[in-house]
PDB file of C-alpha atoms in Angstrom:
ATOM      1  CA  MET A   1      56.500  61.223  52.299  1.00  0.00           C
ATOM      2  CA  GLY A   2      54.476  64.501  51.594  1.00  0.00           C
ATOM      3  CA  SER A   3      53.288  67.561  53.804  1.00  0.00           C
ATOM      4  CA  HIS A   4      49.948  65.388  54.062  1.00  0.00           C
ATOM      5  CA  ALA A   5      51.299  62.252  54.926  1.00  0.00           C
ATOM      6  CA  VAL A   6      52.983  63.668  57.805  1.00  0.00           C
ATOM      7  CA  ALA A   7      50.012  65.912  59.048  1.00  0.00           C
ATOM      8  CA  ARG A   8      47.795  63.383  58.686  1.00  0.00           C
ATOM      9  CA  ARG A   9      50.429  60.793  60.832  1.00  0.00           C
ATOM     10  CA  LEU A  10      50.561  63.363  63.733  1.00  0.00           C
ATOM     11  CA  SER A  11      47.145  63.804  64.069  1.00  0.00           C
ATOM     12  CA  ASP A  12      46.595  60.373  64.195  1.00  0.00           C
ATOM     13  CA  THR A  13      49.018  60.509  67.032  1.00  0.00           C
ATOM     14  CA  HIS A  14      48.286  63.306  69.005  1.00  0.00           C
ATOM     15  CA  SER A  15      45.720  65.603  71.229  1.00  0.00           C
ATOM     16  CA  ASP A  16      45.594  69.555  71.496  1.00  0.00           C
ATOM     17  CA  HIS A  17      47.486  68.794  74.409  1.00  0.00           C
ATOM     18  CA  GLY A  18      50.560  66.994  73.379  1.00  0.00           C
ATOM     19  CA  ALA A  19      49.150  63.271  74.873  1.00  0.00           C
ATOM     20  CA  PRO A  20      49.017  60.675  72.328  1.00  0.00           C
ATOM     21  CA  LYS A  21      45.506  59.013  71.602  1.00  0.00           C
ATOM     22  CA  ALA A  22      46.579  55.890  72.101  1.00  0.00           C
ATOM     23  CA  PHE A  23      47.120  57.236  75.282  1.00  0.00           C
ATOM     24  CA  LEU A  24      43.972  59.442  75.875  1.00  0.00           C
ATOM     25  CA  SER A  25      41.276  57.406  74.910  1.00  0.00           C
ATOM     26  CA  PRO A  26      42.263  54.564  77.678  1.00  0.00           C
ATOM     27  CA  PHE A  27      43.002  57.288  80.242  1.00  0.00           C
ATOM     28  CA  ILE A  28      39.036  58.682  79.399  1.00  0.00           C
ATOM     29  CA  VAL A  29      37.121  55.585  79.624  1.00  0.00           C
ATOM     30  CA  LEU A  30      39.530  55.000  83.350  1.00  0.00           C
ATOM     31  CA  GLN A  31      38.922  58.178  84.746  1.00  0.00           C
ATOM     32  CA  ALA A  32      35.765  57.272  83.616  1.00  0.00           C
ATOM     33  CA  ILE A  33      34.734  54.597  85.102  1.00  0.00           C
ATOM     34  CA  GLY A  34      36.084  55.733  88.279  1.00  0.00           C
ATOM     35  CA  ALA A  35      33.671  59.438  88.118  1.00  0.00           C
ATOM     36  CA  ALA A  36      30.625  56.100  87.805  1.00  0.00           C
ATOM     37  CA  GLY A  37      32.282  54.454  90.449  1.00  0.00           C
ATOM     38  CA  ILE A  38      32.265  57.275  92.516  1.00  0.00           C
ATOM     39  CA  VAL A  39      28.741  59.032  91.434  1.00  0.00           C
ATOM     40  CA  GLY A  40      27.441  55.200  92.789  1.00  0.00           C
ATOM     41  CA  LEU A  41      28.925  56.132  95.662  1.00  0.00           C
ATOM     42  CA  TRP A  42      27.481  59.424  95.547  1.00  0.00           C
ATOM     43  CA  ALA A  43      24.068  57.987  94.936  1.00  0.00           C
ATOM     44  CA  VAL A  44      23.449  55.702  97.767  1.00  0.00           C
ATOM     45  CA  GLY A  45      25.017  58.379 100.575  1.00  0.00           C
ATOM     46  CA  ILE A  46      28.603  57.151 101.247  1.00  0.00           C
ATOM     47  CA  ALA A  47      30.586  58.946  99.287  1.00  0.00           C
ATOM     48  CA  GLY A  48      29.387  62.548 100.678  1.00  0.00           C
ATOM     49  CA  LYS A  49      30.261  61.433 103.630  1.00  0.00           C
ATOM     50  CA  PRO A  50      33.731  61.255 105.039  1.00  0.00           C
ATOM     51  CA  PHE A  51      33.691  64.877 104.256  1.00  0.00           C
ATOM     52  CA  ALA A  52      30.525  65.944 106.669  1.00  0.00           C
ATOM     53  CA  GLY A  53      32.434  65.105 110.205  1.00  0.00           C
ATOM     54  CA  ASN A  54      33.744  68.650 112.133  1.00  0.00           C
ATOM     55  CA  ASN A  55      37.879  67.311 110.979  1.00  0.00           C
ATOM     56  CA  ALA A  56      36.800  66.877 106.718  1.00  0.00           C
ATOM     57  CA  TYR A  57      39.402  69.354 106.378  1.00  0.00           C
ATOM     58  CA  LEU A  58      42.503  65.419 106.135  1.00  0.00           C
ATOM     59  CA  CYS A  59      38.912  63.819 103.682  1.00  0.00           C
ATOM     60  CA  TRP A  60      39.745  67.403 101.383  1.00  0.00           C
ATOM     61  CA  LEU A  61      43.297  67.071 101.841  1.00  0.00           C
ATOM     62  CA  ILE A  62      43.295  63.449 100.256  1.00  0.00           C
ATOM     63  CA  ALA A  63      40.866  63.715  97.757  1.00  0.00           C
ATOM     64  CA  ALA A  64      42.598  67.037  95.978  1.00  0.00           C
ATOM     65  CA  ILE A  65      45.847  64.642  95.909  1.00  0.00           C
ATOM     66  CA  GLY A  66      43.732  62.038  94.793  1.00  0.00           C
ATOM     67  CA  ALA A  67      42.700  65.230  91.902  1.00  0.00           C
ATOM     68  CA  LEU A  68      47.006  65.883  91.989  1.00  0.00           C
ATOM     69  CA  GLY A  69      47.218  62.734  91.012  1.00  0.00           C
ATOM     70  CA  ILE A  70      45.599  62.480  88.241  1.00  0.00           C
ATOM     71  CA  LEU A  71      46.701  65.326  87.268  1.00  0.00           C
ATOM     72  CA  CYS A  72      50.162  63.863  87.266  1.00  0.00           C
ATOM     73  CA  VAL A  73      48.601  61.020  85.008  1.00  0.00           C
ATOM     74  CA  PHE A  74      47.336  63.341  81.935  1.00  0.00           C
ATOM     75  CA  PHE A  75      50.721  65.077  81.912  1.00  0.00           C
ATOM     76  CA  ARG A  76      52.434  61.370  81.730  1.00  0.00           C
ATOM     77  CA  ARG A  77      54.179  62.335  85.167  1.00  0.00           C
ATOM     78  CA  TRP A  78      54.860  58.526  86.910  1.00  0.00           C
ATOM     79  CA  ARG A  79      57.294  59.082  89.673  1.00  0.00           C
ATOM     80  CA  ASP A  80      54.732  62.104  90.689  1.00  0.00           C
ATOM     81  CA  VAL A  81      51.740  59.993  91.006  1.00  0.00           C
ATOM     82  CA  ASP A  82      54.638  56.898  91.829  1.00  0.00           C
ATOM     83  CA  TRP A  83      55.076  59.359  94.784  1.00  0.00           C
ATOM     84  CA  LEU A  84      51.682  60.800  95.555  1.00  0.00           C
ATOM     85  CA  ALA A  85      50.411  57.099  96.047  1.00  0.00           C
ATOM     86  CA  THR A  86      52.820  56.368  98.532  1.00  0.00           C
ATOM     87  CA  HIS A  87      51.983  59.969 100.642  1.00  0.00           C
ATOM     88  CA  VAL A  88      48.229  59.301 100.417  1.00  0.00           C
ATOM     89  CA  VAL A  89      48.684  56.586 102.198  1.00  0.00           C
ATOM     90  CA  ARG A  90      50.351  58.126 105.173  1.00  0.00           C
ATOM     91  CA  ILE A  91      48.059  61.068 105.382  1.00  0.00           C
ATOM     92  CA  GLY A  92      45.471  58.624 106.075  1.00  0.00           C
ATOM     93  CA  LEU A  93      46.818  56.911 108.652  1.00  0.00           C
ATOM     94  CA  LEU A  94      48.000  60.454 109.694  1.00  0.00           C
ATOM     95  CA  GLY A  95      43.890  61.111 109.772  1.00  0.00           C
ATOM     96  CA  THR A  96      43.187  58.045 111.589  1.00  0.00           C
ATOM     97  CA  VAL A  97      45.474  58.573 114.481  1.00  0.00           C
ATOM     98  CA  VAL A  98      44.462  62.641 114.391  1.00  0.00           C
ATOM     99  CA  GLY A  99      40.906  60.806 115.012  1.00  0.00           C
ATOM    100  CA  LEU A 100      41.582  58.244 117.606  1.00  0.00           C
ATOM    101  CA  ILE A 101      42.827  61.310 119.574  1.00  0.00           C
ATOM    102  CA  VAL A 102      40.102  62.647 119.772  1.00  0.00           C
ATOM    103  CA  ALA A 103      38.053  59.551 121.024  1.00  0.00           C
ATOM    104  CA  PHE A 104      40.398  58.835 123.238  1.00  0.00           C
ATOM    105  CA  SER A 105      40.759  63.036 124.293  1.00  0.00           C
ATOM    106  CA  ALA A 106      36.450  62.549 123.995  1.00  0.00           C
ATOM    107  CA  ALA A 107      36.588  59.743 126.179  1.00  0.00           C
ATOM    108  CA  ARG A 108      38.902  60.007 128.589  1.00  0.00           C
ATOM    109  CA  ALA A 109      37.025  63.477 129.454  1.00  0.00           C
ATOM    110  CA  GLY A 110      33.571  61.779 130.176  1.00  0.00           C
ATOM    111  CA  GLY A 111      34.169  60.400 133.805  1.00  0.00           C
ATOM    112  CA  SER A 112      31.293  60.809 134.918  1.00  0.00           C
ATOM    113  CA  ALA A 113      28.121  58.389 136.023  1.00  0.00           C
ATOM    114  CA  ASP A 114      24.997  61.097 134.795  1.00  0.00           C
ATOM    115  CA  PRO A 115      23.340  59.843 131.818  1.00  0.00           C
ATOM    116  CA  SER A 116      23.215  63.038 130.307  1.00  0.00           C
ATOM    117  CA  ALA A 117      26.990  63.918 130.239  1.00  0.00           C
ATOM    118  CA  ILE A 118      27.702  60.636 128.903  1.00  0.00           C
ATOM    119  CA  ARG A 119      26.337  60.688 126.043  1.00  0.00           C
ATOM    120  CA  PRO A 120      28.050  63.900 123.576  1.00  0.00           C
ATOM    121  CA  MET A 121      31.459  61.935 124.931  1.00  0.00           C
ATOM    122  CA  ILE A 122      30.209  58.576 122.813  1.00  0.00           C
ATOM    123  CA  ALA A 123      29.593  61.537 120.087  1.00  0.00           C
ATOM    124  CA  SER A 124      32.710  62.673 120.607  1.00  0.00           C
ATOM    125  CA  VAL A 125      34.274  59.428 120.436  1.00  0.00           C
ATOM    126  CA  ILE A 126      32.324  58.816 117.276  1.00  0.00           C
ATOM    127  CA  ASP A 127      33.008  61.206 115.197  1.00  0.00           C
ATOM    128  CA  GLY A 128      36.690  60.562 116.260  1.00  0.00           C
ATOM    129  CA  MET A 129      36.178  57.763 114.847  1.00  0.00           C
ATOM    130  CA  TYR A 130      34.867  58.471 111.647  1.00  0.00           C
ATOM    131  CA  VAL A 131      37.597  61.074 111.311  1.00  0.00           C
ATOM    132  CA  ALA A 132      39.935  57.691 111.545  1.00  0.00           C
ATOM    133  CA  LEU A 133      38.253  55.342 109.303  1.00  0.00           C
ATOM    134  CA  TYR A 134      37.291  57.394 106.107  1.00  0.00           C
ATOM    135  CA  ALA A 135      40.339  58.892 106.400  1.00  0.00           C
ATOM    136  CA  THR A 136      42.066  55.284 107.078  1.00  0.00           C
ATOM    137  CA  LEU A 137      39.882  54.439 103.728  1.00  0.00           C
ATOM    138  CA  LEU A 138      39.640  57.330 101.223  1.00  0.00           C
ATOM    139  CA  GLY A 139      43.834  56.921 101.692  1.00  0.00           C
ATOM    140  CA  ILE A 140      43.546  53.693 100.671  1.00  0.00           C
ATOM    141  CA  ALA A 141      41.243  53.894  98.239  1.00  0.00           C
ATOM    142  CA  THR A 142      43.192  56.639  96.137  1.00  0.00           C
ATOM    143  CA  ASN A 143      46.663  55.029  96.514  1.00  0.00           C
ATOM    144  CA  LEU A 144      44.156  52.097  95.325  1.00  0.00           C
ATOM    145  CA  TRP A 145      43.308  54.451  91.787  1.00  0.00           C
ATOM    146  CA  LEU A 146      46.697  56.276  92.028  1.00  0.00           C
ATOM    147  CA  LYS A 147      48.708  52.607  91.385  1.00  0.00           C
ATOM    148  CA  ILE A 148      45.897  51.252  89.134  1.00  0.00           C
ATOM    149  CA  ASN A 149      46.059  54.197  87.061  1.00  0.00           C
ATOM    150  CA  LEU A 150      49.460  53.772  87.367  1.00  0.00           C
ATOM    151  CA  ARG A 151      49.821  49.834  86.124  1.00  0.00           C
ATOM    152  CA  LEU A 152      47.263  50.395  82.789  1.00  0.00           C
ATOM    153  CA  LEU A 153      48.447  53.623  81.510  1.00  0.00           C
ATOM    154  CA  GLY A 154      51.723  53.523  82.771  1.00  0.00           C
ATOM    155  CA  ASN A 155      53.557  50.754  81.827  1.00  0.00           C
ATOM    156  CA  PHE A 156      54.453  50.666  85.956  1.00  0.00           C
ATOM    157  CA  ASP A 157      54.833  47.283  88.118  1.00  0.00           C
ATOM    158  CA  GLY A 158      53.536  47.632  91.444  1.00  0.00           C
TER     159      GLY A 158
END
């Protein structure tokens, strides 16, 4: 085999980052689909809601773990992807617990018959429920996305 044939074969199977083109093409397509979904959710005003509350730090943490998971997919670190996918759900559930604690703490402090005193308590309960539900939703969605990447790109069951 001549040097030109070796060079052509190497250029056909590897990109600049050393990942095979057979992997990069579906990776790019899959991430483009995910990005299009996020843009669509952003356009209708849904994607930004988890990050708007006072306790949005958990949602930012979940989003950062998701981004780290996608980076691990790019480098084909499948065990790390699986670990992150498993634990991001747990962080979402942690957000559920934190949100419910915030909600119930606000409800407990609101023992008044004065409607003007009850209104801030109800707002705090609703804020706590938002934290709980959005953190759970984001954790589950991130888990599903990482598992889809693992299944389609890493050829893993699960």
